[in-house]
XYZ file of C-alpha atoms in Angstrom:
322
model
C -65.474 -2.897 -30.761
C -63.419 -2.133 -33.855
C -60.179 -3.988 -34.515
C -58.259 -0.744 -34.115
C -59.916 -0.082 -30.766
C -59.103 -3.597 -29.607
C -55.419 -3.187 -30.584
C -55.250 0.127 -28.807
C -56.668 -1.256 -25.564
C -54.374 -4.306 -25.668
C -51.310 -2.071 -25.923
C -52.146 -0.096 -22.775
C -51.031 -2.785 -20.256
C -47.751 -3.219 -22.145
C -47.131 0.506 -22.098
C -48.000 0.697 -18.406
C -45.644 -2.169 -17.529
C -42.821 -0.619 -19.525
C -43.178 2.678 -17.685
C -43.277 0.866 -14.347
C -40.127 -1.106 -15.205
C -38.248 2.043 -16.238
C -39.323 3.842 -13.060
C -38.279 0.896 -10.886
C -34.878 0.711 -12.605
C -34.319 4.431 -12.068
C -35.220 4.160 -8.370
C -32.932 1.158 -7.854
C -30.038 2.946 -9.559
C -30.303 6.233 -7.692
C -32.228 5.815 -4.420
C -30.487 2.914 -2.705
C -29.042 3.510 0.744
C -25.764 1.751 0.000
C -22.562 3.008 1.539
C -19.143 2.825 -0.098
C -18.635 -0.526 1.679
C -21.903 -2.020 0.397
C -21.880 -0.648 -3.137
C -19.647 -2.399 -5.704
C -16.223 -0.804 -6.073
C -16.647 -0.709 -9.868
C -13.054 -1.688 -10.647
C -11.424 0.168 -7.760
C -9.161 -1.791 -5.365
C -9.982 -2.122 -1.661
C -9.072 1.170 0.106
C -6.232 0.996 2.654
C -6.217 4.592 3.973
C -8.713 6.711 5.880
C -8.920 9.134 2.945
C -9.501 6.579 0.175
C -13.226 5.855 0.899
C -14.007 9.490 0.033
C -12.461 8.940 -3.402
C -14.304 5.638 -3.797
C -17.600 7.301 -2.880
C -17.037 10.011 -5.511
C -16.255 7.322 -8.091
C -19.414 5.373 -7.213
C -21.568 8.494 -7.258
C -20.303 9.429 -10.711
C -21.159 5.950 -11.967
C -24.635 6.125 -10.393
C -25.316 9.482 -12.070
C -24.066 8.135 -15.410
C -26.221 5.018 -15.037
C -29.344 7.046 -14.205
C -28.740 9.271 -17.234
C -28.150 6.201 -19.399
C -31.359 4.515 -18.206
C -33.353 7.646 -19.034
C -31.775 7.994 -22.499
C -32.124 4.287 -23.281
C -35.742 4.396 -22.114
C -36.550 7.319 -24.413
C -34.853 5.573 -27.330
C -36.802 2.352 -26.722
C -40.012 4.342 -26.316
C -39.477 5.962 -29.712
C -38.539 2.683 -31.377
C -41.537 0.757 -29.987
C -44.385 3.264 -29.907
C -43.505 5.496 -32.853
C -42.494 2.868 -35.388
C -43.888 3.247 -38.863
C -45.601 -0.173 -38.903
C -47.697 0.864 -35.917
C -48.776 4.360 -36.899
C -48.963 3.810 -40.672
C -47.792 7.409 -41.029
C -45.154 8.097 -43.673
C -43.821 11.248 -41.981
C -44.852 11.849 -38.327
C -45.605 15.360 -37.052
C -42.430 17.396 -36.685
C -41.742 19.487 -33.566
C -39.606 22.590 -34.105
C -38.646 25.518 -31.888
C -40.199 24.039 -28.762
C -38.721 26.398 -26.205
C -39.608 24.394 -23.049
C -37.941 21.255 -24.439
C -34.885 23.156 -25.689
C -34.560 24.900 -22.324
C -34.819 21.509 -20.598
C -32.076 20.063 -22.812
C -29.853 23.011 -21.864
C -30.612 23.331 -18.147
C -30.485 19.642 -17.178
C -26.895 19.017 -18.467
C -25.748 22.214 -16.740
C -27.271 21.012 -13.454
C -25.645 17.574 -13.829
C -22.200 19.083 -14.513
C -22.609 21.602 -11.671
C -23.488 18.858 -9.163
C -20.525 16.701 -10.257
C -18.252 19.752 -10.073
C -19.449 20.570 -6.553
C -18.740 17.105 -5.151
C -15.414 16.876 -6.981
C -14.264 20.282 -5.708
C -15.470 19.486 -2.171
C -13.590 16.181 -2.016
C -10.467 17.534 -3.707
C -10.318 20.414 -1.247
C -10.603 17.974 1.662
C -8.020 15.534 0.283
C -5.443 18.175 -0.616
C -5.566 19.969 2.731
C -2.490 18.959 4.720
C -2.417 18.987 8.554
C -0.329 21.640 10.249
C 1.589 18.981 12.150
C 1.544 15.500 10.576
C 2.926 12.562 12.535
C 5.534 11.879 9.843
C 7.007 13.638 6.808
C 8.479 11.609 3.951
C 10.208 13.168 0.964
C 9.517 11.012 -2.104
C 12.148 11.592 -4.808
C 11.489 10.440 -8.354
C 14.363 9.985 -10.781
C 15.094 7.983 -13.902
C 14.458 5.089 -13.231
C 13.566 4.500 -9.586
C 12.686 6.163 -6.304
C 14.301 7.423 -3.114
C 12.505 7.914 0.193
C 13.855 10.449 2.694
C 12.387 9.905 6.156
C 12.519 13.311 7.847
C 12.627 11.751 11.306
C 14.638 11.969 14.493
C 15.967 8.405 14.338
C 18.067 6.738 16.995
C 21.515 6.100 15.525
C 21.317 8.926 12.988
C 23.622 11.880 13.810
C 21.712 15.010 14.724
C 22.653 17.967 12.516
C 23.922 21.180 14.043
C 21.817 23.250 11.644
C 18.092 23.270 10.755
C 16.740 21.177 7.907
C 16.337 24.207 5.639
C 20.131 24.559 5.601
C 20.667 20.961 4.484
C 21.940 21.120 0.887
C 20.317 17.761 0.032
C 16.892 19.196 0.912
C 17.420 22.645 -0.624
C 14.806 21.934 -3.313
C 12.034 21.644 -0.720
C 10.284 24.876 0.385
C 10.600 25.822 4.054
C 6.877 25.371 4.717
C 7.248 21.610 4.274
C 10.503 21.283 6.194
C 8.995 23.207 9.116
C 6.595 20.288 9.711
C 9.430 17.843 10.425
C 11.598 17.740 13.573
C 14.317 20.337 13.109
C 16.939 18.091 14.698
C 16.072 15.220 12.369
C 19.222 13.543 11.094
C 16.983 11.297 9.054
C 17.433 8.053 7.146
C 16.741 7.098 3.559
C 15.967 4.247 1.186
C 17.032 4.445 -2.455
C 16.332 1.939 -5.211
C 17.224 0.882 -8.711
C 15.087 -0.943 -11.285
C 16.760 -4.174 -10.099
C 15.853 -3.671 -6.409
C 13.347 -6.144 -4.969
C 11.349 -6.330 -1.765
C 12.943 -9.015 0.434
C 9.569 -10.350 1.654
C 7.473 -10.405 -1.544
C 10.214 -10.308 -4.190
C 8.241 -7.560 -5.936
C 10.452 -5.171 -7.949
C 11.427 -1.730 -6.685
C 12.423 -0.188 -3.336
C 10.050 -0.401 -0.378
C 8.530 2.557 1.450
C 7.573 1.769 5.051
C 4.607 3.526 6.693
C 3.054 3.266 10.183
C -0.557 2.180 10.503
C -2.958 4.704 12.018
C -0.605 7.708 11.844
C -0.696 10.630 9.400
C 2.048 10.746 6.791
C 2.652 13.775 4.606
C 4.396 13.026 1.329
C 6.572 15.788 -0.099
C 7.079 14.976 -3.780
C 10.169 16.151 -5.705
C 11.942 15.127 -8.904
C 15.563 15.245 -10.007
C 14.952 15.201 -13.758
C 11.585 14.889 -15.538
C 7.919 14.648 -14.552
C 7.006 11.430 -12.740
C 3.815 10.444 -10.915
C 3.594 8.871 -7.449
C 0.816 6.262 -7.444
C 0.129 3.759 -4.692
C -2.703 1.754 -6.230
C -4.905 1.038 -3.143
C -4.525 4.648 -1.963
C -6.945 5.411 -4.862
C -5.084 8.607 -5.690
C -1.876 9.734 -7.332
C -0.007 12.986 -7.791
C 2.564 14.223 -10.262
C 6.185 14.630 -9.201
C 7.600 17.731 -10.903
C 11.152 19.005 -11.276
C 11.485 22.528 -9.831
C 8.063 22.312 -8.174
C 6.955 20.589 -4.975
C 3.667 18.710 -4.569
C 2.303 17.243 -1.359
C -0.562 15.211 0.073
C -1.339 13.376 3.308
C -2.702 9.910 4.049
C -3.409 7.834 7.140
C -2.856 4.128 6.396
C -5.376 1.908 8.204
C -4.566 -1.569 6.905
C -1.314 -3.471 7.297
C 0.231 -5.224 4.314
C 2.493 -4.703 1.314
C 1.001 -2.791 -1.606
C 2.170 -1.999 -5.114
C 3.180 1.436 -6.349
C 4.318 2.712 -9.716
C 5.091 5.778 -11.784
C 1.909 6.800 -13.616
C 3.515 9.365 -15.946
C 5.349 8.359 -19.114
C 8.840 9.540 -18.166
C 11.146 7.874 -20.694
C 12.390 4.600 -22.042
C 12.405 2.688 -18.717
C 9.195 4.182 -17.347
C 7.675 0.710 -16.911
C 10.481 -0.242 -14.505
C 9.778 2.630 -12.080
C 8.041 0.383 -9.571
C 8.056 0.445 -5.775
C 6.338 -1.159 -2.790
C 4.582 0.287 0.239
C 4.695 -1.728 3.456
C 2.234 -0.627 6.148
C 3.236 -1.918 9.594
C 2.650 -1.112 13.250
C 4.251 2.088 14.604
C 6.677 -0.059 16.598
C 7.816 -1.961 13.498
C 8.108 1.312 11.596
C 10.377 2.804 14.249
C 12.484 -0.381 14.353
C 12.886 -0.312 10.565
C 14.166 3.271 10.588
C 16.677 2.340 13.267
C 17.760 -0.602 11.120
C 18.378 1.776 8.199
C 20.524 3.892 10.507
C 22.550 0.824 11.512
C 23.136 0.081 7.831
C 24.645 3.537 7.425
C 21.734 4.950 5.423
C 21.690 8.162 7.453
C 21.116 11.668 6.176
C 19.209 12.313 2.975
C 19.335 11.669 -0.733
C 19.292 14.779 -3.002
C 15.674 15.890 -3.235
C 15.810 17.329 -6.722
C 15.882 20.515 -8.738
C 15.431 23.735 -6.748
C 11.927 25.171 -6.894
C 11.401 28.259 -9.039
C 10.416 31.528 -7.383
C 6.973 31.863 -8.986
C 6.028 28.309 -7.958
C 6.791 29.045 -4.316
C 3.562 31.064 -4.208
C 1.515 27.946 -4.969
C 0.758 27.312 -1.327
C -0.670 23.978 -0.221
C -3.641 24.350 2.111
C -3.241 23.462 5.761
C -5.873 22.451 8.263
């Protein structure tokens, strides 16, 4: 056997093993049966709401798709480097491939398919997450302002005077469209919590006011601003939403884990943006009710001003309901 023939036959097992390794890596990256609980969170915090695992799953799926694409690209690069190196072929200029329509079509179609699949799952999950229930268990108006937060609990609380007029006629809530106010009890006198950058949670000493939520019950947040654009972000909720002046945003969560969690403004809103911190305390429904009654005893009844009145054209931007 010639030396060249011997070299060629000795390379075949190496080539075969490389292909097998690449195929195994691709299968491990894309075909595992891991759930969102089993698969690494890839930098995401532990979810604390019923909706958050959907976001985590989308995040993990995007990483898996990126990893599979990366493995394929890295494999092709290594293949070219190892098996088409000049020292191996002794060819000064290898054969050039031009105007290969099947390959060019593949390079065009495959990225379109990848983007279309990612778009489908993103749109599906966004549509699910942004659909509010017709009748949530609780409605909380989150008010952003420079440089802290106020939380209006649109609740019928013992100790809070019941208004003689519906919520839509309350001047403090005039910035909120009727479709959101209609989901709260119409005789809700309500209570509120308002903070400053110097406010601290009495239990954890973390900066910012504290928003209380009941475990296992749906809470719709109605987001309004008094001045500039802010962003309401509770870190372990795995989602955030902008808080606009003259426009109302909303989303719903169902907390399923008790504890105190950190929140912050995620939109650069001015010189003290970094001090716009708050806390979220998830407790039992009984503790939640007792806390609202405690706010009423402190005299924190009624509502804080919700913000700038919504413009007419924005009122047509309806939020989906289940």
